[in-house]
GROMACS .gro file of C-alpha atoms in nm:
model
  503
    1UNK     CA    1  -5.393  13.014  -8.119
    2UNK     CA    2  -5.199  13.091  -8.451
    3UNK     CA    3  -5.227  12.796  -8.679
    4UNK     CA    4  -5.005  12.677  -8.936
    5UNK     CA    5  -5.223  12.577  -9.252
    6UNK     CA    6  -5.127  12.334  -9.530
    7UNK     CA    7  -5.170  12.643  -9.782
    8UNK     CA    8  -4.917  12.819  -9.556
    9UNK     CA    9  -4.662  12.529  -9.579
   10UNK     CA   10  -4.721  12.515  -9.974
   11UNK     CA   11  -4.665  12.866 -10.024
   12UNK     CA   12  -4.368  12.859  -9.826
   13UNK     CA   13  -4.190  12.576 -10.004
   14UNK     CA   14  -4.280  12.731 -10.328
   15UNK     CA   15  -4.136  13.074 -10.255
   16UNK     CA   16  -3.843  12.913 -10.059
   17UNK     CA   17  -3.726  12.702 -10.356
   18UNK     CA   18  -3.841  12.879 -10.678
   19UNK     CA   19  -3.898  13.233 -10.570
   20UNK     CA   20  -3.548  13.255 -10.406
   21UNK     CA   21  -3.373  13.115 -10.687
   22UNK     CA   22  -3.569  13.367 -10.940
   23UNK     CA   23  -3.429  13.625 -10.691
   24UNK     CA   24  -3.089  13.504 -10.733
   25UNK     CA   25  -3.091  13.478 -11.100
   26UNK     CA   26  -3.217  13.844 -11.108
   27UNK     CA   27  -2.951  13.934 -10.904
   28UNK     CA   28  -2.702  13.769 -11.138
   29UNK     CA   29  -2.805  13.960 -11.420
   30UNK     CA   30  -2.833  14.312 -11.273
   31UNK     CA   31  -2.544  14.320 -11.029
   32UNK     CA   32  -2.256  14.330 -11.287
   33UNK     CA   33  -2.390  14.681 -11.385
   34UNK     CA   34  -2.442  14.779 -11.055
   35UNK     CA   35  -2.110  14.679 -10.932
   36UNK     CA   36  -1.937  14.881 -11.178
   37UNK     CA   37  -2.049  15.189 -10.992
   38UNK     CA   38  -1.998  15.034 -10.623
   39UNK     CA   39  -1.636  14.965 -10.742
   40UNK     CA   40  -1.565  15.326 -10.843
   41UNK     CA   41  -1.741  15.415 -10.522
   42UNK     CA   42  -1.540  15.198 -10.333
   43UNK     CA   43  -1.214  15.326 -10.445
   44UNK     CA   44  -1.328  15.678 -10.389
   45UNK     CA   45  -1.452  15.629 -10.055
   46UNK     CA   46  -1.118  15.480  -9.948
   47UNK     CA   47  -0.954  15.819 -10.016
   48UNK     CA   48  -1.213  16.083 -10.003
   49UNK     CA   49  -1.473  16.175  -9.720
   50UNK     CA   50  -1.795  16.394  -9.747
   51UNK     CA   51  -1.715  16.744  -9.626
   52UNK     CA   52  -1.896  16.887  -9.328
   53UNK     CA   53  -2.028  17.168  -9.550
   54UNK     CA   54  -2.222  16.894  -9.774
   55UNK     CA   55  -2.339  16.732  -9.446
   56UNK     CA   56  -2.488  17.053  -9.331
   57UNK     CA   57  -2.656  17.111  -9.685
   58UNK     CA   58  -2.826  16.763  -9.657
   59UNK     CA   59  -2.916  16.823  -9.297
   60UNK     CA   60  -3.098  17.163  -9.410
   61UNK     CA   61  -3.307  16.944  -9.629
   62UNK     CA   62  -3.445  16.728  -9.328
   63UNK     CA   63  -3.478  17.032  -9.139
   64UNK     CA   64  -3.702  17.177  -9.390
   65UNK     CA   65  -3.926  16.894  -9.391
   66UNK     CA   66  -3.972  16.904  -9.001
   67UNK     CA   67  -4.061  17.279  -9.037
   68UNK     CA   68  -4.321  17.179  -9.294
   69UNK     CA   69  -4.458  16.927  -9.055
   70UNK     CA   70  -4.466  17.183  -8.753
   71UNK     CA   71  -4.640  17.470  -8.972
   72UNK     CA   72  -4.935  17.200  -9.075
   73UNK     CA   73  -4.993  17.144  -8.729
   74UNK     CA   74  -4.845  16.804  -8.646
   75UNK     CA   75  -5.130  16.618  -8.756
   76UNK     CA   76  -4.936  16.288  -8.752
   77UNK     CA   77  -4.639  16.137  -8.584
   78UNK     CA   78  -4.299  16.146  -8.734
   79UNK     CA   79  -4.075  15.862  -8.855
   80UNK     CA   80  -3.794  15.812  -9.103
   81UNK     CA   81  -3.898  15.774  -9.452
   82UNK     CA   82  -3.677  15.454  -9.515
   83UNK     CA   83  -3.873  15.186  -9.666
   84UNK     CA   84  -3.999  14.931  -9.423
   85UNK     CA   85  -3.878  14.628  -9.628
   86UNK     CA   86  -3.511  14.737  -9.558
   87UNK     CA   87  -3.541  14.694  -9.186
   88UNK     CA   88  -3.382  14.392  -9.030
   89UNK     CA   89  -3.685  14.263  -8.831
   90UNK     CA   90  -3.901  13.997  -8.990
   91UNK     CA   91  -4.206  14.214  -9.007
   92UNK     CA   92  -4.261  14.507  -9.235
   93UNK     CA   93  -4.339  14.814  -8.995
   94UNK     CA   94  -4.709  14.899  -9.048
   95UNK     CA   95  -4.693  15.223  -8.871
   96UNK     CA   96  -4.509  15.400  -9.142
   97UNK     CA   97  -4.824  15.419  -9.354
   98UNK     CA   98  -4.984  15.651  -9.090
   99UNK     CA   99  -4.706  15.847  -9.000
  100UNK     CA  100  -4.498  16.153  -9.185
  101UNK     CA  101  -4.183  15.995  -9.309
  102UNK     CA  102  -3.885  16.221  -9.313
  103UNK     CA  103  -3.652  16.161  -9.589
  104UNK     CA  104  -3.288  16.099  -9.472
  105UNK     CA  105  -3.189  15.875  -9.741
  106UNK     CA  106  -2.891  16.104  -9.845
  107UNK     CA  107  -2.730  16.101  -9.486
  108UNK     CA  108  -2.499  15.793  -9.594
  109UNK     CA  109  -2.173  15.928  -9.597
  110UNK     CA  110  -1.851  15.945  -9.381
  111UNK     CA  111  -1.814  16.329  -9.277
  112UNK     CA  112  -1.464  16.339  -9.144
  113UNK     CA  113  -1.185  16.144  -8.969
  114UNK     CA  114  -0.953  16.258  -8.711
  115UNK     CA  115  -0.673  16.052  -8.672
  116UNK     CA  116  -0.532  16.269  -8.404
  117UNK     CA  117  -0.812  16.253  -8.191
  118UNK     CA  118  -0.869  15.890  -8.298
  119UNK     CA  119  -1.245  15.941  -8.409
  120UNK     CA  120  -1.450  15.918  -8.717
  121UNK     CA  121  -1.766  16.103  -8.756
  122UNK     CA  122  -2.037  15.940  -8.990
  123UNK     CA  123  -2.401  15.985  -9.103
  124UNK     CA  124  -2.656  15.756  -8.972
  125UNK     CA  125  -2.701  15.545  -9.282
  126UNK     CA  126  -2.340  15.454  -9.331
  127UNK     CA  127  -2.314  15.085  -9.332
  128UNK     CA  128  -2.056  14.858  -9.147
  129UNK     CA  129  -1.911  14.746  -9.477
  130UNK     CA  130  -1.854  15.127  -9.590
  131UNK     CA  131  -1.678  15.172  -9.253
  132UNK     CA  132  -1.450  14.883  -9.283
  133UNK     CA  133  -1.368  14.940  -9.653
  134UNK     CA  134  -1.276  15.291  -9.565
  135UNK     CA  135  -1.066  15.220  -9.234
  136UNK     CA  136  -0.892  14.892  -9.314
  137UNK     CA  137  -0.622  15.048  -9.557
  138UNK     CA  138  -0.542  15.289  -9.293
  139UNK     CA  139  -0.490  15.031  -9.013
  140UNK     CA  140  -0.759  15.163  -8.821
  141UNK     CA  141  -1.125  15.048  -8.700
  142UNK     CA  142  -1.418  15.133  -8.491
  143UNK     CA  143  -1.414  14.915  -8.157
  144UNK     CA  144  -1.735  14.751  -8.242
  145UNK     CA  145  -1.834  14.606  -8.578
  146UNK     CA  146  -2.146  14.419  -8.595
  147UNK     CA  147  -2.108  14.106  -8.848
  148UNK     CA  148  -2.353  14.232  -9.111
  149UNK     CA  149  -2.216  14.454  -9.374
  150UNK     CA  150  -2.537  14.611  -9.439
  151UNK     CA  151  -2.624  14.718  -9.100
  152UNK     CA  152  -2.642  15.121  -9.030
  153UNK     CA  153  -2.485  15.341  -8.760
  154UNK     CA  154  -2.828  15.459  -8.689
  155UNK     CA  155  -2.993  15.150  -8.653
  156UNK     CA  156  -2.701  15.033  -8.408
  157UNK     CA  157  -2.727  15.337  -8.203
  158UNK     CA  158  -3.090  15.377  -8.172
  159UNK     CA  159  -3.167  15.006  -8.149
  160UNK     CA  160  -2.851  14.812  -8.015
  161UNK     CA  161  -2.554  14.660  -8.158
  162UNK     CA  162  -2.334  14.378  -8.025
  163UNK     CA  163  -2.016  14.207  -8.176
  164UNK     CA  164  -1.738  13.950  -8.067
  165UNK     CA  165  -1.539  14.269  -7.955
  166UNK     CA  166  -1.819  14.373  -7.711
  167UNK     CA  167  -1.649  14.188  -7.419
  168UNK     CA  168  -1.379  14.461  -7.428
  169UNK     CA  169  -1.607  14.749  -7.551
  170UNK     CA  170  -1.963  14.682  -7.466
  171UNK     CA  171  -2.245  14.770  -7.723
  172UNK     CA  172  -2.214  14.950  -8.028
  173UNK     CA  173  -2.343  15.284  -7.879
  174UNK     CA  174  -2.084  15.262  -7.581
  175UNK     CA  175  -1.797  15.325  -7.831
  176UNK     CA  176  -1.968  15.667  -7.959
  177UNK     CA  177  -1.809  15.997  -7.840
  178UNK     CA  178  -2.124  16.221  -7.949
  179UNK     CA  179  -2.427  16.237  -8.156
  180UNK     CA  180  -2.591  16.506  -8.374
  181UNK     CA  181  -2.980  16.488  -8.338
  182UNK     CA  182  -3.246  16.670  -8.539
  183UNK     CA  183  -3.529  16.738  -8.306
  184UNK     CA  184  -3.902  16.779  -8.373
  185UNK     CA  185  -3.853  17.149  -8.322
  186UNK     CA  186  -3.652  17.142  -8.629
  187UNK     CA  187  -3.349  17.226  -8.391
  188UNK     CA  188  -3.012  17.034  -8.453
  189UNK     CA  189  -2.819  16.975  -8.121
  190UNK     CA  190  -2.488  16.781  -8.042
  191UNK     CA  191  -2.484  16.594  -7.744
  192UNK     CA  192  -2.216  16.390  -7.556
  193UNK     CA  193  -2.107  16.329  -7.193
  194UNK     CA  194  -2.038  16.685  -7.132
  195UNK     CA  195  -2.287  16.841  -7.320
  196UNK     CA  196  -2.654  16.769  -7.327
  197UNK     CA  197  -2.576  16.453  -7.134
  198UNK     CA  198  -2.919  16.340  -7.075
  199UNK     CA  199  -2.990  16.338  -7.440
  200UNK     CA  200  -2.684  16.151  -7.514
  201UNK     CA  201  -2.757  15.875  -7.268
  202UNK     CA  202  -3.110  15.859  -7.377
  203UNK     CA  203  -3.059  15.803  -7.758
  204UNK     CA  204  -2.924  15.446  -7.752
  205UNK     CA  205  -3.244  15.227  -7.757
  206UNK     CA  206  -3.480  15.519  -7.831
  207UNK     CA  207  -3.575  15.363  -8.165
  208UNK     CA  208  -3.620  15.701  -8.320
  209UNK     CA  209  -3.866  15.815  -8.077
  210UNK     CA  210  -3.668  16.109  -7.927
  211UNK     CA  211  -3.502  16.269  -8.250
  212UNK     CA  212  -3.344  16.195  -8.578
  213UNK     CA  213  -2.974  16.090  -8.535
  214UNK     CA  214  -2.810  16.257  -8.830
  215UNK     CA  215  -2.420  16.218  -8.737
  216UNK     CA  216  -2.238  16.002  -8.484
  217UNK     CA  217  -1.871  16.065  -8.379
  218UNK     CA  218  -1.717  15.705  -8.276
  219UNK     CA  219  -1.385  15.632  -8.127
  220UNK     CA  220  -1.123  15.453  -8.332
  221UNK     CA  221  -0.868  15.163  -8.229
  222UNK     CA  222  -0.556  15.040  -8.409
  223UNK     CA  223  -0.621  14.743  -8.621
  224UNK     CA  224  -0.409  14.489  -8.788
  225UNK     CA  225  -0.413  14.296  -9.136
  226UNK     CA  226  -0.528  13.961  -8.982
  227UNK     CA  227  -0.716  13.809  -8.700
  228UNK     CA  228  -0.560  13.515  -8.548
  229UNK     CA  229  -0.856  13.293  -8.443
  230UNK     CA  230  -0.832  12.982  -8.218
  231UNK     CA  231  -1.115  12.746  -8.236
  232UNK     CA  232  -1.183  12.564  -7.895
  233UNK     CA  233  -1.423  12.259  -7.941
  234UNK     CA  234  -1.658  12.191  -7.627
  235UNK     CA  235  -1.828  11.887  -7.568
  236UNK     CA  236  -2.061  11.956  -7.259
  237UNK     CA  237  -2.295  12.249  -7.181
  238UNK     CA  238  -2.076  12.282  -6.861
  239UNK     CA  239  -1.748  12.301  -7.059
  240UNK     CA  240  -1.894  12.558  -7.294
  241UNK     CA  241  -2.054  12.783  -7.001
  242UNK     CA  242  -1.726  12.771  -6.839
  243UNK     CA  243  -1.505  12.827  -7.149
  244UNK     CA  244  -1.721  13.136  -7.243
  245UNK     CA  245  -1.698  13.292  -6.917
  246UNK     CA  246  -1.338  13.213  -6.878
  247UNK     CA  247  -1.224  13.366  -7.217
  248UNK     CA  248  -1.447  13.669  -7.190
  249UNK     CA  249  -1.356  13.780  -6.848
  250UNK     CA  250  -0.989  13.700  -6.896
  251UNK     CA  251  -0.750  13.977  -6.823
  252UNK     CA  252  -0.578  14.099  -7.017
  253UNK     CA  253  -0.844  14.000  -7.265
  254UNK     CA  254  -0.862  13.879  -7.629
  255UNK     CA  255  -0.971  14.128  -7.890
  256UNK     CA  256  -1.269  13.884  -7.972
  257UNK     CA  257  -1.459  13.632  -7.832
  258UNK     CA  258  -1.753  13.420  -7.969
  259UNK     CA  259  -1.924  13.085  -7.942
  260UNK     CA  260  -2.145  12.881  -8.167
  261UNK     CA  261  -2.325  12.563  -8.017
  262UNK     CA  262  -2.451  12.321  -8.241
  263UNK     CA  263  -2.641  12.108  -7.978
  264UNK     CA  264  -2.711  12.153  -7.604
  265UNK     CA  265  -2.371  11.965  -7.533
  266UNK     CA  266  -2.168  12.055  -7.850
  267UNK     CA  267  -2.007  12.350  -7.971
  268UNK     CA  268  -1.689  12.567  -8.042
  269UNK     CA  269  -1.577  12.878  -7.874
  270UNK     CA  270  -1.342  13.126  -8.063
  271UNK     CA  271  -1.096  13.346  -7.957
  272UNK     CA  272  -0.899  13.615  -8.151
  273UNK     CA  273  -0.647  13.877  -8.146
  274UNK     CA  274  -0.511  14.134  -8.420
  275UNK     CA  275  -0.191  14.034  -8.569
  276UNK     CA  276   0.028  14.165  -8.836
  277UNK     CA  277   0.157  13.863  -8.959
  278UNK     CA  278   0.029  13.505  -9.033
  279UNK     CA  279   0.171  13.169  -9.035
  280UNK     CA  280   0.228  13.041  -9.395
  281UNK     CA  281  -0.066  12.788  -9.514
  282UNK     CA  282  -0.297  12.902  -9.239
  283UNK     CA  283  -0.458  13.208  -9.390
  284UNK     CA  284  -0.850  13.161  -9.458
  285UNK     CA  285  -1.055  13.425  -9.632
  286UNK     CA  286  -1.359  13.290  -9.501
  287UNK     CA  287  -1.565  13.537  -9.674
  288UNK     CA  288  -1.478  13.457 -10.034
  289UNK     CA  289  -1.817  13.398 -10.240
  290UNK     CA  290  -1.702  13.042 -10.321
  291UNK     CA  291  -1.659  12.924  -9.955
  292UNK     CA  292  -1.921  12.745  -9.716
  293UNK     CA  293  -2.095  12.978  -9.477
  294UNK     CA  294  -1.879  13.033  -9.176
  295UNK     CA  295  -2.069  12.853  -8.942
  296UNK     CA  296  -2.062  12.556  -9.148
  297UNK     CA  297  -1.668  12.590  -9.153
  298UNK     CA  298  -1.688  12.612  -8.777
  299UNK     CA  299  -1.905  12.296  -8.743
  300UNK     CA  300  -1.631  12.118  -8.941
  301UNK     CA  301  -1.361  12.174  -8.678
  302UNK     CA  302  -1.624  12.098  -8.377
  303UNK     CA  303  -1.507  11.748  -8.333
  304UNK     CA  304  -1.122  11.801  -8.391
  305UNK     CA  305  -0.870  11.930  -8.167
  306UNK     CA  306  -0.810  12.308  -8.109
  307UNK     CA  307  -0.692  12.487  -8.435
  308UNK     CA  308  -0.564  12.817  -8.544
  309UNK     CA  309  -0.639  13.033  -8.845
  310UNK     CA  310  -0.557  13.380  -8.953
  311UNK     CA  311  -0.814  13.550  -9.121
  312UNK     CA  312  -0.811  13.885  -9.306
  313UNK     CA  313  -0.949  14.168  -9.112
  314UNK     CA  314  -1.261  14.239  -9.331
  315UNK     CA  315  -1.327  13.859  -9.382
  316UNK     CA  316  -1.336  13.825  -9.037
  317UNK     CA  317  -1.560  14.120  -8.941
  318UNK     CA  318  -1.831  14.021  -9.205
  319UNK     CA  319  -1.796  13.620  -9.189
  320UNK     CA  320  -2.135  13.587  -9.114
  321UNK     CA  321  -2.289  13.815  -9.379
  322UNK     CA  322  -2.338  13.574  -9.661
  323UNK     CA  323  -2.558  13.347  -9.461
  324UNK     CA  324  -2.666  13.581  -9.214
  325UNK     CA  325  -2.572  13.343  -8.963
  326UNK     CA  326  -2.757  13.060  -9.079
  327UNK     CA  327  -3.091  13.242  -9.148
  328UNK     CA  328  -3.061  13.240  -9.514
  329UNK     CA  329  -3.066  12.865  -9.526
  330UNK     CA  330  -3.436  12.879  -9.401
  331UNK     CA  331  -3.523  13.070  -9.726
  332UNK     CA  332  -3.259  12.942  -9.962
  333UNK     CA  333  -3.173  12.583  -9.864
  334UNK     CA  334  -2.936  12.509 -10.143
  335UNK     CA  335  -2.713  12.816 -10.052
  336UNK     CA  336  -2.423  12.608  -9.943
  337UNK     CA  337  -2.425  12.373 -10.222
  338UNK     CA  338  -2.062  12.374 -10.410
  339UNK     CA  339  -2.226  12.468 -10.751
  340UNK     CA  340  -2.463  12.740 -10.604
  341UNK     CA  341  -2.156  12.906 -10.416
  342UNK     CA  342  -1.923  12.898 -10.728
  343UNK     CA  343  -2.200  13.020 -10.960
  344UNK     CA  344  -2.374  13.250 -10.758
  345UNK     CA  345  -2.210  13.328 -10.433
  346UNK     CA  346  -2.094  13.664 -10.565
  347UNK     CA  347  -2.440  13.787 -10.594
  348UNK     CA  348  -2.453  13.822 -10.209
  349UNK     CA  349  -2.750  13.572 -10.219
  350UNK     CA  350  -2.770  13.581  -9.839
  351UNK     CA  351  -2.923  13.925  -9.820
  352UNK     CA  352  -3.299  13.825  -9.741
  353UNK     CA  353  -3.468  14.158  -9.734
  354UNK     CA  354  -3.594  14.093 -10.096
  355UNK     CA  355  -3.845  13.834  -9.900
  356UNK     CA  356  -4.076  14.132  -9.788
  357UNK     CA  357  -4.158  14.220 -10.136
  358UNK     CA  358  -4.323  13.896 -10.223
  359UNK     CA  359  -4.671  13.804 -10.124
  360UNK     CA  360  -4.777  13.859  -9.759
  361UNK     CA  361  -4.894  13.492  -9.740
  362UNK     CA  362  -4.547  13.388  -9.740
  363UNK     CA  363  -4.441  13.656  -9.469
  364UNK     CA  364  -4.706  13.565  -9.253
  365UNK     CA  365  -4.599  13.197  -9.247
  366UNK     CA  366  -4.242  13.281  -9.169
  367UNK     CA  367  -4.340  13.506  -8.893
  368UNK     CA  368  -4.525  13.230  -8.738
  369UNK     CA  369  -4.261  12.954  -8.751
  370UNK     CA  370  -3.929  13.144  -8.763
  371UNK     CA  371  -3.778  13.245  -8.420
  372UNK     CA  372  -3.548  13.557  -8.450
  373UNK     CA  373  -3.432  13.662  -8.124
  374UNK     CA  374  -3.135  13.797  -7.926
  375UNK     CA  375  -3.157  13.752  -7.538
  376UNK     CA  376  -2.901  13.933  -7.328
  377UNK     CA  377  -2.868  13.755  -7.014
  378UNK     CA  378  -2.626  13.786  -6.705
  379UNK     CA  379  -2.306  13.556  -6.822
  380UNK     CA  380  -2.321  13.371  -6.471
  381UNK     CA  381  -2.658  13.208  -6.589
  382UNK     CA  382  -2.543  13.077  -6.921
  383UNK     CA  383  -2.609  12.731  -6.853
  384UNK     CA  384  -2.949  12.775  -6.697
  385UNK     CA  385  -3.048  12.994  -7.017
  386UNK     CA  386  -2.916  12.766  -7.272
  387UNK     CA  387  -3.111  12.474  -7.097
  388UNK     CA  388  -3.444  12.674  -7.085
  389UNK     CA  389  -3.412  12.776  -7.457
  390UNK     CA  390  -3.318  12.408  -7.558
  391UNK     CA  391  -3.629  12.279  -7.366
  392UNK     CA  392  -3.879  12.534  -7.521
  393UNK     CA  393  -3.767  12.535  -7.879
  394UNK     CA  394  -3.445  12.324  -7.937
  395UNK     CA  395  -3.309  12.552  -8.208
  396UNK     CA  396  -2.955  12.497  -8.346
  397UNK     CA  397  -2.704  12.659  -8.408
  398UNK     CA  398  -2.692  12.902  -8.118
  399UNK     CA  399  -2.452  13.221  -8.132
  400UNK     CA  400  -2.290  13.322  -7.817
  401UNK     CA  401  -2.154  13.675  -7.770
  402UNK     CA  402  -2.023  13.818  -7.448
  403UNK     CA  403  -2.061  14.181  -7.385
  404UNK     CA  404  -1.936  14.426  -7.104
  405UNK     CA  405  -2.206  14.640  -6.945
  406UNK     CA  406  -2.118  14.973  -6.830
  407UNK     CA  407  -2.253  15.176  -6.518
  408UNK     CA  408  -2.394  15.454  -6.672
  409UNK     CA  409  -2.753  15.587  -6.724
  410UNK     CA  410  -2.995  15.499  -7.009
  411UNK     CA  411  -3.237  15.264  -7.146
  412UNK     CA  412  -3.080  14.952  -7.094
  413UNK     CA  413  -3.060  14.787  -6.760
  414UNK     CA  414  -2.701  14.729  -6.585
  415UNK     CA  415  -2.591  14.604  -6.249
  416UNK     CA  416  -2.554  14.929  -6.030
  417UNK     CA  417  -2.301  14.775  -5.813
  418UNK     CA  418  -2.030  14.742  -6.062
  419UNK     CA  419  -1.935  14.690  -6.465
  420UNK     CA  420  -2.053  14.348  -6.549
  421UNK     CA  421  -2.041  14.117  -6.826
  422UNK     CA  422  -2.362  13.988  -7.025
  423UNK     CA  423  -2.410  13.712  -7.299
  424UNK     CA  424  -2.617  13.764  -7.616
  425UNK     CA  425  -2.763  13.439  -7.691
  426UNK     CA  426  -2.889  13.458  -8.054
  427UNK     CA  427  -3.170  13.213  -8.144
  428UNK     CA  428  -3.214  13.228  -8.517
  429UNK     CA  429  -3.428  12.931  -8.665
  430UNK     CA  430  -3.722  12.706  -8.693
  431UNK     CA  431  -3.811  12.508  -8.377
  432UNK     CA  432  -3.754  12.148  -8.412
  433UNK     CA  433  -4.101  12.042  -8.306
  434UNK     CA  434  -4.343  12.284  -8.455
  435UNK     CA  435  -4.631  12.138  -8.294
  436UNK     CA  436  -4.511  12.227  -7.958
  437UNK     CA  437  -4.451  12.601  -8.080
  438UNK     CA  438  -4.711  12.889  -8.107
  439UNK     CA  439  -4.579  13.231  -8.179
  440UNK     CA  440  -4.748  13.436  -7.910
  441UNK     CA  441  -4.750  13.174  -7.640
  442UNK     CA  442  -4.401  13.068  -7.691
  443UNK     CA  443  -4.256  13.414  -7.702
  444UNK     CA  444  -4.437  13.525  -7.390
  445UNK     CA  445  -4.271  13.237  -7.213
  446UNK     CA  446  -3.925  13.368  -7.346
  447UNK     CA  447  -4.016  13.703  -7.210
  448UNK     CA  448  -4.130  13.595  -6.854
  449UNK     CA  449  -3.783  13.414  -6.841
  450UNK     CA  450  -3.597  13.736  -6.906
  451UNK     CA  451  -3.812  13.924  -6.669
  452UNK     CA  452  -3.741  13.678  -6.385
  453UNK     CA  453  -3.376  13.642  -6.467
  454UNK     CA  454  -3.273  14.024  -6.515
  455UNK     CA  455  -3.236  13.991  -6.888
  456UNK     CA  456  -3.344  14.187  -7.166
  457UNK     CA  457  -3.416  14.110  -7.528
  458UNK     CA  458  -3.293  14.284  -7.877
  459UNK     CA  459  -3.544  14.568  -7.966
  460UNK     CA  460  -3.552  14.451  -8.337
  461UNK     CA  461  -3.768  14.156  -8.257
  462UNK     CA  462  -4.142  14.154  -8.177
  463UNK     CA  463  -4.245  14.180  -7.825
  464UNK     CA  464  -4.572  14.046  -7.664
  465UNK     CA  465  -4.522  14.215  -7.335
  466UNK     CA  466  -4.760  14.437  -7.178
  467UNK     CA  467  -4.655  14.793  -7.169
  468UNK     CA  468  -4.570  14.799  -6.769
  469UNK     CA  469  -4.369  14.453  -6.827
  470UNK     CA  470  -4.192  14.605  -7.111
  471UNK     CA  471  -4.074  14.904  -6.908
  472UNK     CA  472  -3.963  14.659  -6.636
  473UNK     CA  473  -3.732  14.485  -6.873
  474UNK     CA  474  -3.572  14.818  -6.974
  475UNK     CA  475  -3.543  15.136  -6.770
  476UNK     CA  476  -3.757  15.438  -6.893
  477UNK     CA  477  -3.668  15.690  -6.644
  478UNK     CA  478  -3.413  15.923  -6.821
  479UNK     CA  479  -3.581  15.819  -7.180
  480UNK     CA  480  -3.933  15.961  -7.053
  481UNK     CA  481  -3.767  16.251  -6.901
  482UNK     CA  482  -3.610  16.341  -7.216
  483UNK     CA  483  -3.906  16.279  -7.428
  484UNK     CA  484  -4.098  16.523  -7.211
  485UNK     CA  485  -3.843  16.800  -7.213
  486UNK     CA  486  -3.815  16.793  -7.603
  487UNK     CA  487  -4.195  16.786  -7.645
  488UNK     CA  488  -4.169  16.441  -7.799
  489UNK     CA  489  -4.522  16.311  -7.696
  490UNK     CA  490  -4.725  16.424  -7.981
  491UNK     CA  491  -4.442  16.400  -8.234
  492UNK     CA  492  -4.324  16.041  -8.189
  493UNK     CA  493  -4.467  15.720  -8.067
  494UNK     CA  494  -4.275  15.581  -7.751
  495UNK     CA  495  -4.044  15.250  -7.788
  496UNK     CA  496  -4.310  15.019  -7.683
  497UNK     CA  497  -4.562  15.132  -7.937
  498UNK     CA  498  -4.310  15.082  -8.221
  499UNK     CA  499  -4.189  14.734  -8.107
  500UNK     CA  500  -4.501  14.596  -8.026
  501UNK     CA  501  -4.692  14.731  -8.305
  502UNK     CA  502  -4.969  14.888  -8.111
  503UNK     CA  503  -5.004  15.225  -8.281
   0.00000   0.00000   0.00000
């Protein structure tokens, strides 16, 4: 059993209060200089995209690294050379220390946009923030924009990405038209529904264990200047469950559906739609640096009558970035103090990857007590799932995000009879009663619930399943077929090895 010691708690609180403040002050000193370059880059990126010729030159550099690895006899397995501290998961991936890292760091540009075909082609390290900055002035957008502006296309394709428009469009990869993949042989192939289709459907969820994603072509949709967002308070578990199902299954549907529960019986369901005009006095740019975290704003409305606001498009898409939902408050407890927001909110203090650069003892403590899990459950068991997670850890707020699932081959399981609606239940925080929480035991209980109820969990999180149980939660049939065909077995670990840390 993993015990939380007094020394753990002391280190945690020192870093939490003083380490985070030093980090914010350091950013305040350096960011004005960095922002000068970023401002120039943003202005240019709105008008100019990287050329396919430039992409080809960067791709050649990656191919040369693969060629060298093959000539040296494939002595180690492959992974990306991206530093582990930049990953979204709490842990720092240890497997990178024993593998050959392929430098893909230059693959971070938009390659081209085709407004006639309504597609955009981007490299894997392009972020959601880059895409929304580029597309918003054009009145266009990709269908699914996961909330954090620092999330990358590669991570969202090879892991999984969900957002409040997912009830219309599914997961992030469901909106992709084609992928360009660098194989372990050094060959670059393009795959789509009609070309190399097995590879196309096997890439999502593969977690970098089939090949390296080097470009993705994504569908575009028409967008407007604002999102008209309606806040619908709910005052019971049954009311919350019925509301999230009703609003996500409505036909014609909303453009966006989301819920935040502040207790088992109290929350707010939000529904949104694109609009070009806003009512005077109801515009709220929620992502301004001086405003409180979005979930705090929503909580203020949880005891009021239904209300409506008009949120500028980019503010809506990145409304959870500052506080990383509510996770930043664990590391920086004073993040929403008015003086903190006014003086330092502009430093993007909510980016918490910095904590992986501090002493391991702090990280180990946070990994013992902090739950960061997304459980994707059939929407019809919403009430059952919320009750179960409440009984186990009683962590609030809880995020609710419906997502349509499609009857297509791949790693993520679906109902073979029809297209269905699932619900992402995001549990992020510290259990109310730490004495009853134990990392391995508690997570095994979560995972057994998923296995028994046809649920799956986000791949970014640790798993304590056995290999057989893991591949019962997901469907490895096509994945294993493609790995064998492409000679991946000695080139990459499999997904379970990377997720579980058993490498």
